[in-house]
Structure formats: C-alpha cells, structure tokens
Short mmCIF file of C-alpha atoms and ligand atoms in Angstrom, two decimals:
data_model
loop_
_atom_site.label_atom_id
_atom_site.label_comp_id
_atom_site.label_asym_id
_atom_site.label_seq_id
_atom_site.Cartn_x
_atom_site.Cartn_y
_atom_site.Cartn_z
CA MET A 1 -15.42 -10.63 -16.94
CA ASN A 2 -13.51 -8.04 -19.00
CA TYR A 3 -11.20 -5.62 -17.22
CA LYS A 4 -8.61 -3.11 -18.36
CA ILE A 5 -5.46 -2.74 -16.26
CA VAL A 6 -2.95 0.03 -16.93
CA THR A 7 0.55 -0.92 -15.80
CA ILE A 8 3.22 1.59 -14.77
CA PRO A 9 6.44 -0.42 -14.50
CA GLY A 10 8.46 2.73 -13.70
CA ASP A 11 12.19 2.67 -12.92
CA GLY A 12 14.80 0.41 -11.33
CA ILE A 13 13.35 -2.99 -10.44
CA GLY A 14 9.84 -1.76 -11.39
CA PRO A 15 9.70 -3.39 -14.86
CA GLU A 16 10.99 -6.72 -13.47
CA ILE A 17 8.45 -6.97 -10.63
CA VAL A 18 5.47 -5.71 -12.65
CA ARG A 19 6.23 -8.25 -15.40
CA GLU A 20 5.89 -11.06 -12.82
CA ALA A 21 2.67 -9.66 -11.35
CA GLN A 22 1.21 -9.44 -14.88
CA LYS A 23 2.25 -13.05 -15.49
CA VAL A 24 0.32 -14.09 -12.36
CA LEU A 25 -2.76 -12.05 -13.35
CA GLU A 26 -2.70 -13.67 -16.80
CA LYS A 27 -2.67 -17.08 -15.14
CA VAL A 28 -5.64 -16.07 -12.95
CA ALA A 29 -7.51 -14.87 -16.05
CA ASN A 30 -6.87 -18.23 -17.72
CA VAL A 31 -7.90 -20.36 -14.77
CA TYR A 32 -11.02 -18.37 -13.83
CA GLY A 33 -12.14 -17.40 -17.35
CA HIS A 34 -11.61 -13.63 -17.24
CA ASN A 35 -10.29 -11.30 -19.88
CA PHE A 36 -7.70 -8.83 -18.56
CA THR A 37 -6.21 -6.40 -21.08
CA PHE A 38 -3.00 -4.62 -20.14
CA GLU A 39 -1.71 -1.27 -21.34
CA LYS A 40 1.76 -0.13 -20.33
CA VAL A 41 2.51 3.57 -19.70
CA LEU A 42 5.58 5.52 -18.56
CA MET A 43 5.95 7.46 -15.32
CA GLY A 44 8.90 8.65 -13.25
CA GLY A 45 12.48 8.75 -14.51
CA CYS A 46 11.70 6.79 -17.69
CA SER A 47 9.02 9.37 -18.57
CA ILE A 48 11.50 12.21 -17.97
CA ASP A 49 13.89 10.49 -20.41
CA ALA A 50 11.17 9.96 -23.02
CA TYR A 51 9.04 13.13 -22.68
CA GLY A 52 10.95 15.54 -20.43
CA VAL A 53 8.35 15.32 -17.62
CA PRO A 54 7.70 12.61 -14.98
CA LEU A 55 4.00 12.32 -15.89
CA THR A 56 2.19 13.37 -19.06
CA ASP A 57 -1.48 14.34 -19.33
CA GLU A 58 -1.90 11.45 -21.76
CA THR A 59 -0.69 8.99 -19.09
CA ILE A 60 -3.17 10.43 -16.59
CA GLU A 61 -6.00 10.02 -19.11
CA LYS A 62 -4.99 6.42 -19.84
CA CYS A 63 -5.00 5.64 -16.10
CA LYS A 64 -8.44 7.24 -15.76
CA SER A 65 -9.77 5.07 -18.56
CA ALA A 66 -8.68 1.85 -16.82
CA ASP A 67 -10.49 -0.25 -14.21
CA ALA A 68 -7.34 -0.30 -12.08
CA VAL A 69 -3.65 0.63 -12.22
CA LEU A 70 -0.78 -1.66 -11.26
CA MET A 71 2.49 0.09 -10.55
CA GLY A 72 6.05 -1.00 -9.87
CA SER A 73 8.16 1.79 -8.49
CA ILE A 74 9.70 5.03 -9.65
CA GLY A 75 12.89 6.95 -8.97
CA GLY A 76 16.64 6.51 -9.21
CA LYS A 77 19.54 6.69 -6.82
CA VAL A 78 18.96 9.97 -4.98
CA GLY A 79 21.98 12.27 -5.32
CA VAL A 80 23.48 10.12 -8.09
CA SER A 81 20.83 9.95 -10.82
CA LYS A 82 20.63 12.93 -13.20
CA TRP A 83 16.87 13.09 -12.53
CA TYR A 84 17.64 14.69 -9.15
CA GLU A 85 19.44 17.63 -10.76
CA LEU A 86 15.99 18.81 -11.94
CA PRO A 87 13.77 21.15 -9.88
CA ALA A 88 11.65 19.27 -7.29
CA ASP A 89 8.44 19.50 -9.36
CA LYS A 90 10.13 17.85 -12.36
CA ARG A 91 11.64 14.89 -10.50
CA PRO A 92 10.31 11.30 -10.70
CA GLU A 93 8.41 11.43 -7.36
CA ALA A 94 6.48 14.53 -8.50
CA GLY A 95 4.85 12.30 -11.12
CA LEU A 96 3.48 9.91 -8.50
CA LEU A 97 2.15 12.70 -6.26
CA LYS A 98 0.43 14.31 -9.25
CA LEU A 99 -1.04 11.00 -10.40
CA ARG A 100 -2.46 10.18 -6.93
CA LYS A 101 -4.01 13.64 -6.79
CA SER A 102 -5.39 13.51 -10.36
CA LEU A 103 -7.00 10.15 -9.66
CA GLY A 104 -8.55 11.31 -6.34
CA LEU A 105 -7.05 8.46 -4.34
CA PHE A 106 -7.91 9.27 -0.72
CA CYS A 107 -7.74 5.85 0.93
CA ASN A 108 -4.43 4.08 1.38
CA LEU A 109 -4.29 0.41 2.41
CA ARG A 110 -1.11 -1.12 3.75
CA PRO A 111 -1.41 -4.66 5.02
CA ALA A 112 1.32 -6.01 7.31
CA HIS A 113 1.23 -9.78 7.44
CA LEU A 114 3.87 -11.79 9.24
CA TYR A 115 4.20 -15.12 7.41
CA PRO A 116 5.19 -17.95 9.82
CA GLU A 117 8.09 -18.90 7.49
CA LEU A 118 9.53 -15.36 7.73
CA LYS A 119 9.00 -14.80 11.43
CA ASN A 120 12.74 -14.47 12.05
CA ALA A 121 12.72 -11.28 9.95
CA CYS A 122 10.40 -9.75 12.57
CA PRO A 123 12.39 -7.59 15.00
CA LEU A 124 9.97 -8.28 17.87
CA LYS A 125 10.55 -10.81 20.69
CA GLU A 126 10.06 -14.42 19.63
CA SER A 127 7.13 -14.82 22.03
CA ILE A 128 5.30 -12.02 20.14
CA ALA A 129 6.38 -12.97 16.60
CA GLU A 130 5.35 -16.57 17.22
CA LYS A 131 1.68 -15.55 17.41
CA GLY A 132 1.94 -13.96 13.94
CA PHE A 133 -0.18 -10.99 12.84
CA ASP A 134 -2.14 -9.74 9.86
CA VAL A 135 -3.03 -6.06 10.22
CA MET A 136 -4.62 -3.86 7.56
CA MET A 137 -3.80 -0.18 7.95
CA VAL A 138 -6.37 2.15 6.37
CA ARG A 139 -4.89 5.65 6.08
CA GLU A 140 -6.60 8.85 4.96
CA LEU A 141 -4.36 10.16 2.20
CA THR A 142 -5.51 13.54 0.96
CA GLY A 143 -6.46 15.59 4.03
CA GLY A 144 -5.13 16.62 7.42
CA LEU A 145 -1.85 18.23 8.34
CA TYR A 146 0.00 17.51 5.08
CA PHE A 147 -2.60 19.39 3.02
CA GLY A 148 -3.60 22.18 5.42
CA THR A 149 -2.48 25.78 4.97
CA ARG A 150 0.99 26.50 6.32
CA LYS A 151 3.21 29.48 6.78
CA THR A 152 6.40 30.60 8.45
CA GLU A 153 6.54 34.20 9.63
CA ILE A 154 8.24 36.52 12.03
CA VAL A 155 6.01 37.46 14.98
CA ASP A 156 7.42 39.92 17.53
CA GLY A 157 10.93 39.16 16.30
CA GLU A 158 10.49 35.38 16.64
CA GLU A 159 10.30 32.95 13.70
CA VAL A 160 6.99 31.07 13.90
CA ALA A 161 5.95 28.11 11.74
CA ILE A 162 2.28 27.12 11.47
CA ASP A 163 0.78 23.98 9.93
CA THR A 164 -2.97 23.52 9.93
CA LEU A 165 -4.65 20.20 10.71
CA GLU A 166 -8.11 20.37 9.17
CA TYR A 167 -10.66 17.66 8.41
CA HIS A 168 -14.09 18.10 6.87
CA ASP A 169 -16.85 15.70 7.90
CA TYR A 170 -17.22 14.33 4.33
CA GLU A 171 -13.51 13.43 4.23
CA ILE A 172 -13.85 11.41 7.44
CA ARG A 173 -17.17 9.83 6.41
CA ARG A 174 -15.85 8.47 3.09
CA ILE A 175 -12.73 6.92 4.66
CA ALA A 176 -14.85 5.53 7.52
CA LYS A 177 -17.13 3.81 4.97
CA LYS A 178 -14.11 2.24 3.23
CA ALA A 179 -12.68 1.08 6.57
CA PHE A 180 -15.98 -0.54 7.61
CA GLU A 181 -16.38 -2.22 4.20
CA ILE A 182 -12.86 -3.63 4.42
CA ALA A 183 -13.38 -4.78 8.02
CA GLY A 184 -16.60 -6.46 6.86
CA LYS A 185 -14.62 -8.48 4.31
CA ARG A 186 -12.08 -9.52 6.98
CA ASN A 187 -12.54 -10.34 10.69
CA LYS A 188 -15.17 -7.66 11.35
CA LYS A 189 -13.06 -5.77 13.86
CA LEU A 190 -12.12 -2.13 13.28
CA THR A 191 -9.86 0.02 15.47
CA SER A 192 -10.21 3.73 14.78
CA VAL A 193 -7.10 5.61 15.90
CA ASP A 194 -7.06 9.28 16.89
CA LYS A 195 -5.90 11.74 19.53
CA ALA A 196 -9.38 12.69 20.74
CA ASN A 197 -8.13 13.62 24.23
CA VAL A 198 -6.37 16.64 22.65
CA LEU A 199 -7.43 17.42 19.07
CA ASP A 200 -10.77 18.74 17.77
CA SER A 201 -10.14 17.08 14.40
CA SER A 202 -9.84 13.76 16.26
CA ARG A 203 -13.06 14.36 18.20
CA LEU A 204 -14.86 14.89 14.86
CA TRP A 205 -13.12 11.76 13.50
CA ARG A 206 -14.36 9.72 16.48
CA LYS A 207 -17.91 11.10 16.23
CA ILE A 208 -18.25 10.32 12.53
CA PHE A 209 -16.81 6.81 12.85
CA LYS A 210 -19.44 6.16 15.52
CA GLU A 211 -22.20 7.47 13.25
CA VAL A 212 -21.03 5.39 10.26
CA SER A 213 -20.76 2.29 12.48
CA LYS A 214 -24.58 2.21 12.68
CA ASP A 215 -24.67 1.16 9.01
CA TYR A 216 -22.27 -1.74 9.70
CA PRO A 217 -23.70 -3.55 12.77
CA GLU A 218 -21.69 -6.69 11.93
CA VAL A 219 -18.38 -4.81 12.51
CA THR A 220 -17.12 -4.15 16.06
CA LEU A 221 -15.70 -0.63 16.36
CA GLU A 222 -13.05 0.25 18.94
CA ASP A 223 -11.48 3.67 19.51
CA ALA A 224 -7.83 3.96 20.45
CA LEU A 225 -5.37 6.79 20.99
CA VAL A 226 -2.45 7.00 18.60
CA ASP A 227 0.26 6.96 21.28
CA SER A 228 -1.20 3.85 22.90
CA THR A 229 -1.61 2.18 19.46
CA ALA A 230 2.06 2.80 18.60
CA MET A 231 2.95 0.95 21.81
CA GLN A 232 0.42 -1.86 21.39
CA LEU A 233 1.65 -2.54 17.85
CA VAL A 234 5.02 -3.66 19.19
CA ARG A 235 3.62 -5.33 22.33
CA ASN A 236 0.84 -7.35 20.77
CA PRO A 237 0.18 -6.70 17.05
CA ALA A 238 -2.01 -9.83 16.86
CA GLN A 239 -4.80 -7.96 18.72
CA PHE A 240 -5.42 -5.74 15.65
CA ASP A 241 -7.20 -6.53 12.41
CA VAL A 242 -8.21 -3.34 10.55
CA VAL A 243 -6.75 -0.07 11.87
CA ALA A 244 -8.08 3.20 10.40
CA THR A 245 -6.51 6.58 10.97
CA GLU A 246 -5.87 10.05 9.59
CA ASN A 247 -3.05 11.03 7.27
CA MET A 248 -0.11 11.83 9.55
CA PHE A 249 -0.83 9.17 12.19
CA GLY A 250 -1.20 6.66 9.33
CA ASP A 251 2.08 7.72 7.77
CA ILE A 252 3.90 6.96 11.01
CA LEU A 253 2.00 3.83 12.07
CA SER A 254 2.17 2.19 8.64
CA ASP A 255 5.96 2.53 8.61
CA GLU A 256 6.10 1.11 12.12
CA MET A 257 4.01 -1.84 10.92
CA ALA A 258 6.20 -2.35 7.85
CA GLU A 259 9.23 -2.55 10.13
CA ILE A 260 7.50 -5.06 12.40
CA ALA A 261 6.58 -7.23 9.40
CA GLY A 262 10.26 -7.31 8.56
CA SER A 263 10.44 -7.92 4.81
CA LEU A 264 10.04 -4.93 2.49
CA GLY A 265 9.82 -7.19 -0.55
CA MET A 266 6.62 -8.75 0.87
CA LEU A 267 4.51 -5.63 1.52
CA PRO A 268 1.79 -4.67 -0.98
CA SER A 269 -0.30 -1.49 -0.91
CA ALA A 270 -3.38 0.05 -2.49
CA SER A 271 -4.72 3.57 -2.92
CA LEU A 272 -8.45 3.76 -3.56
CA ARG A 273 -11.06 6.18 -4.81
CA GLU A 274 -14.69 6.36 -3.66
CA ASP A 275 -15.77 3.91 -6.37
CA SER A 276 -13.91 0.64 -7.00
CA PHE A 277 -10.99 2.20 -8.92
CA GLY A 278 -7.55 1.92 -7.31
CA LEU A 279 -3.80 2.09 -7.82
CA TYR A 280 -1.79 -0.86 -6.50
CA GLU A 281 1.94 -0.92 -5.82
CA PRO A 282 4.55 -2.56 -3.60
CA SER A 283 5.54 -0.55 -0.51
CA GLY A 284 9.25 -0.60 -1.40
CA GLY A 285 11.08 1.72 -3.76
CA SER A 286 12.80 1.14 -7.09
CA ALA A 287 15.87 -0.49 -5.47
CA PRO A 288 18.41 0.87 -8.00
CA ASP A 289 21.14 -1.15 -6.24
CA ILE A 290 19.70 -4.43 -7.56
CA ALA A 291 17.89 -3.26 -10.74
CA GLY A 292 18.33 -5.33 -13.90
CA LYS A 293 19.82 -8.33 -12.07
CA ASN A 294 16.66 -10.46 -11.94
CA ILE A 295 17.06 -10.84 -8.15
CA ALA A 296 14.34 -8.51 -6.84
CA ASN A 297 11.49 -10.00 -4.84
CA PRO A 298 8.29 -9.74 -6.94
CA LEU A 299 5.97 -10.97 -4.15
CA ALA A 300 4.91 -7.52 -2.86
CA THR A 301 3.83 -6.61 -6.41
CA ILE A 302 2.13 -9.98 -6.89
CA LEU A 303 0.29 -9.45 -3.56
CA SER A 304 -0.64 -5.94 -4.77
CA ALA A 305 -2.20 -7.63 -7.82
CA ALA A 306 -4.21 -9.80 -5.40
CA MET A 307 -5.44 -6.63 -3.67
CA LEU A 308 -6.38 -5.23 -7.08
CA LEU A 309 -8.58 -8.27 -7.72
CA ARG A 310 -10.16 -8.06 -4.26
CA TYR A 311 -10.79 -4.31 -3.97
CA SER A 312 -11.22 -3.09 -7.57
CA PHE A 313 -12.72 -6.15 -9.29
CA ASN A 314 -14.44 -7.74 -6.25
CA LEU A 315 -12.87 -11.10 -7.21
CA SER A 316 -12.21 -12.50 -3.72
CA GLU A 317 -11.73 -16.12 -4.75
CA GLU A 318 -9.11 -15.13 -7.34
CA ALA A 319 -7.37 -12.86 -4.80
CA ASP A 320 -7.34 -15.73 -2.29
CA ALA A 321 -5.82 -17.98 -4.96
CA ILE A 322 -2.84 -15.62 -5.37
CA GLU A 323 -2.36 -15.16 -1.62
CA ASN A 324 -2.58 -18.92 -1.05
CA ALA A 325 -0.04 -19.53 -3.83
CA VAL A 326 2.39 -17.11 -2.13
CA GLU A 327 1.91 -18.90 1.21
CA LYS A 328 2.43 -22.28 -0.47
CA ALA A 329 5.61 -21.13 -2.23
CA LEU A 330 7.03 -19.88 1.09
CA ALA A 331 5.99 -23.09 2.88
CA GLN A 332 7.72 -25.12 0.16
CA GLY A 333 10.94 -23.19 0.86
CA TYR A 334 11.09 -20.95 -2.23
CA ARG A 335 12.82 -17.62 -1.55
CA THR A 336 14.34 -14.66 -3.34
CA GLY A 337 17.64 -13.42 -1.92
CA ASP A 338 16.17 -10.72 0.34
CA ILE A 339 14.08 -13.24 2.33
CA LEU A 340 16.56 -16.13 2.26
CA GLU A 341 17.51 -16.98 5.83
CA GLU A 342 21.12 -18.04 6.13
CA GLY A 343 21.85 -21.43 7.65
CA VAL A 344 18.31 -22.79 7.21
CA GLU A 345 18.30 -26.07 5.33
CA GLY A 346 15.93 -26.89 2.50
CA LEU A 347 15.43 -23.35 1.20
CA LYS A 348 15.55 -22.84 -2.59
CA LEU A 349 16.85 -19.55 -3.99
CA LEU A 350 14.87 -18.25 -6.97
CA HIS A 351 15.39 -15.40 -9.42
CA THR A 352 12.63 -12.80 -9.91
CA ASP A 353 11.20 -14.51 -13.00
CA GLU A 354 11.40 -17.97 -11.41
CA MET A 355 9.39 -16.75 -8.39
CA GLY A 356 6.75 -15.35 -10.78
CA ASP A 357 6.65 -18.72 -12.58
CA LYS A 358 6.32 -20.57 -9.27
CA ILE A 359 3.37 -18.45 -8.08
CA ALA A 360 1.64 -18.79 -11.46
CA GLU A 361 2.20 -22.57 -11.36
CA LEU A 362 0.65 -22.80 -7.87
CA ILE A 363 -2.59 -21.14 -9.03
CA GLY A 364 -5.30 -23.48 -10.23
P1 NAD B 401 14.15 1.06 -1.73
O1 NAD B 401 12.90 0.56 -1.11
O2 NAD B 401 14.17 1.13 -3.20
O3 NAD B 401 15.37 0.12 -1.27
C1 NAD B 401 15.73 -0.09 0.10
C2 NAD B 401 16.46 -1.45 0.20
O4 NAD B 401 15.50 -2.50 0.05
C3 NAD B 401 17.50 -1.67 -0.90
O5 NAD B 401 18.59 -2.37 -0.40
C4 NAD B 401 16.76 -2.52 -1.92
O6 NAD B 401 17.61 -3.36 -2.68
C5 NAD B 401 15.83 -3.34 -1.04
N1 NAD B 401 14.58 -3.69 -1.75
C6 NAD B 401 13.52 -2.88 -2.00
N2 NAD B 401 12.58 -3.54 -2.68
C7 NAD B 401 13.05 -4.79 -2.87
C8 NAD B 401 12.55 -5.96 -3.51
N3 NAD B 401 11.34 -5.96 -4.12
N4 NAD B 401 13.31 -7.06 -3.53
C9 NAD B 401 14.51 -7.09 -2.92
N5 NAD B 401 15.05 -6.04 -2.29
C10 NAD B 401 14.32 -4.90 -2.27
O7 NAD B 401 14.45 2.47 -1.04
P2 NAD B 401 15.53 3.57 -1.44
O8 NAD B 401 16.82 2.92 -1.85
O9 NAD B 401 15.51 4.51 -0.31
O10 NAD B 401 14.91 4.31 -2.70
C11 NAD B 401 15.27 4.05 -4.05
C12 NAD B 401 14.40 4.87 -4.96
O11 NAD B 401 13.04 4.46 -4.84
C13 NAD B 401 14.41 6.37 -4.66
O12 NAD B 401 14.43 7.07 -5.88
C14 NAD B 401 13.09 6.60 -3.93
O13 NAD B 401 12.62 7.92 -4.09
C15 NAD B 401 12.22 5.63 -4.67
N6 NAD B 401 10.99 5.23 -3.95
C16 NAD B 401 9.88 5.11 -4.72
C17 NAD B 401 8.70 4.70 -4.13
C18 NAD B 401 7.48 4.55 -5.00
O14 NAD B 401 7.62 4.49 -6.20
N7 NAD B 401 6.30 4.51 -4.43
C19 NAD B 401 8.64 4.39 -2.76
C20 NAD B 401 9.83 4.49 -2.02
C21 NAD B 401 11.00 4.91 -2.63
#
C-alpha cells in the first residue's frame, strides 16, 4: 500500500526521536511490502526561526494532504529560550494548538502500559505493579470546559469567574463511536467515565454512550464516576482496558496514568479525526536538557508510529510487529539512560540511534 506521512520533528530532542521512528517505519515498509513516503515540515521554535511564526498555512496544508502526521515535540526551555519573549500566540506551543484545531482532531488516545521489565519505575505498591496494566485512555479533545464561554466580572461588588461546560450530542456520539471501535480492537471492555450524579453534561454523556453501545454488542460497557476512577486507577489499574471520558476529566486522568506507568520516554499518543487521519506524538516534551546528545529515549515515538499504523492505516500486524520488537528489546536488556535501572546486572545502555537500529533489527 502507498501512504504519505508528514513528519514534524520540531525542537529539542524532536528531530532525534522522529528520525528513529522513521527508520523503524521504513523497515516495516520493507518487510511488509508497503510504500511510505515522508515529507518533513517545520513547526514550533524552528518555524519561528525560519518563518517568524510557529506554524505556517503551508505547513497546515501539507499536513492536510497527508494520510497521517508523525510529530516529535516542540518548544524550548521555558523562561530561557528567546521564543518565550514573544506574545503567547506567537510562541511554539501556539503552533501545536492551532494545528490540532485546523486538523479537527477531537479524539486523543493515551495508552499507559506497564512493561514487566520496567515495573520498578511504577510508583505503586509492588503487589499492584506486579500484575501489570495496559490501559487506553480515550479523551474528548475539542469540547467541554476548556472550550466553553468564560468570563470574569464584578457582581454586587464581588469578582465572579464563570467557565461553561457544554457538550453537544454529536460531540459525544463521535467520541463514543471511536471508543467502541478501539475497544473492539482490544479486549472489548469499555469504561465510560463521567460525573453523572452531579452534571447534566455527564448525564447526556452517559445516555449517548448507552445508545451507541447498541451498535457494538461485542463490547461490554461500564459506567464509572470520575472520582472513583481516579482512586481505582491507583488501587487496581489492571481492571481497566479502554477508558473514555470528556476533556477535563481526561486531562487529569491521563496524567495520573502517565505517572503510574512511570517512564515518560515510553508513552505514545494519538489525536484522531472522524475519518482515519491522525497526528501521532510522544507524550513527553522536547527535553531541551538532553537535546543533541543522542541519549533521548525514542521508544515513545516509535510506539506512536505503531499507533499510526494501527489507527490511520489499519495495519494491525505491522503495528504488532513494532510493539513486539519494543518488548523484545526490553526483555533482552536494552535500555536508554532514562529507563536504565541502577544496580541491575545484564542491562545494555544504548544511544538514541542504537535503540532505533535495535528495534528495526527486531522487526521481520
Ligand atoms: P519534558 O517532557 O520535555 O522533560 C521532562 C523531563 O523528562 C526532562 O528531564 C527530560 O530530559 C525527560 N524526558 C522527556 N522526554 C524524554 C525522552 N524521550 N527520553 C529521555 N528523557 C526524556 O518537559 P519540560 O522540560 O517541562 O518541557 C520542555 C519543553 O517541551 C517545553 O518547551 C514544553 O512546553 C515542551 N512540551 C512540548 C510538548 C509537545 O510538543 N506536545 C509536550 C510537553 C512539553
């Protein structure tokens, strides 16, 4: 199959980690007989340096013309980099927000997988970490409290701030469909998280998830309250498979899950549109403290490339091949510095490019 992938290496470690993910995708193309063409574009600080703005219209158009976008990370050292002397809407992060909006990406996926080899990085009790977990958080990304109308005003001499939490049925229905489709490709268990004992928007959320569930009889739907879910995620994360929730709850729960999984360098993410198009990026930032040293962990970006194959190109076998190669590399003791456990014998420290080579070698 022929596919076009636009890459946005970005700033800091971005170019180093995207280069390795591209290397792995090229190996997949070779082994499985696909033709992936790559086009590199600028966004973030590097785009400010080249064009004076963090995102150009031309870059947006190039992304729109692709089948999927693979991104590294953008931004510099906040408070140190000259990019942060610019007004907020001209800074690197403004480019990413504008791109997500221009591409209509409303569904954010953040998997949190605890690999047995990295279980000591998990801050939970050993008895919990031992069981491992593999949770997929599906977060609504373009509605709810962060996008509702807001104002701060003086009422009867008091300062009052108002944020509006609003969801339309179509916004809930389209994210519900994505969540059920994803659950159908995994263990067929979906937990829909809300605060239906208090909020109208949550009661609508719950009602629509129930309606959509009729089209996916193979998936078991469970409702849960957000406060109870936050607790259960640290008590027994293994009970969850796919967790779907609205924007603000998802913002908080996905960071909680990232913390439980322990290793930032291992966490991929995806942002999807209604069709198969998506933008894929590691959950971490541009790590300016280690940029240019060839020591960054490329695995989150490589795992993002696996998600790209699974969710945008529907190439599950190829996605599995990448994920299995990552598991094999970890099982064989290969580590970048951030996931190297001190005092454990038999581990082999690799540079960024060597880890990319190792994963490519373990495919096919
Ligand atoms: P960060 O995630 O870049 O770094 C936090 C810590 O984790 C650092 O010590 C870093 O070295 C380490 N780290 C992160 N990714 C790593 C990897 N792949 N391998 C090894 N170590 C890794 O967070 P920060 O320092 O708060 O932010 C730096 C810049 O990144 C800021 O400009 C911020 O705005 C930006 N940022 C961008 C995105 C994005 O592009 N989506 C997301 C978060 C932060």
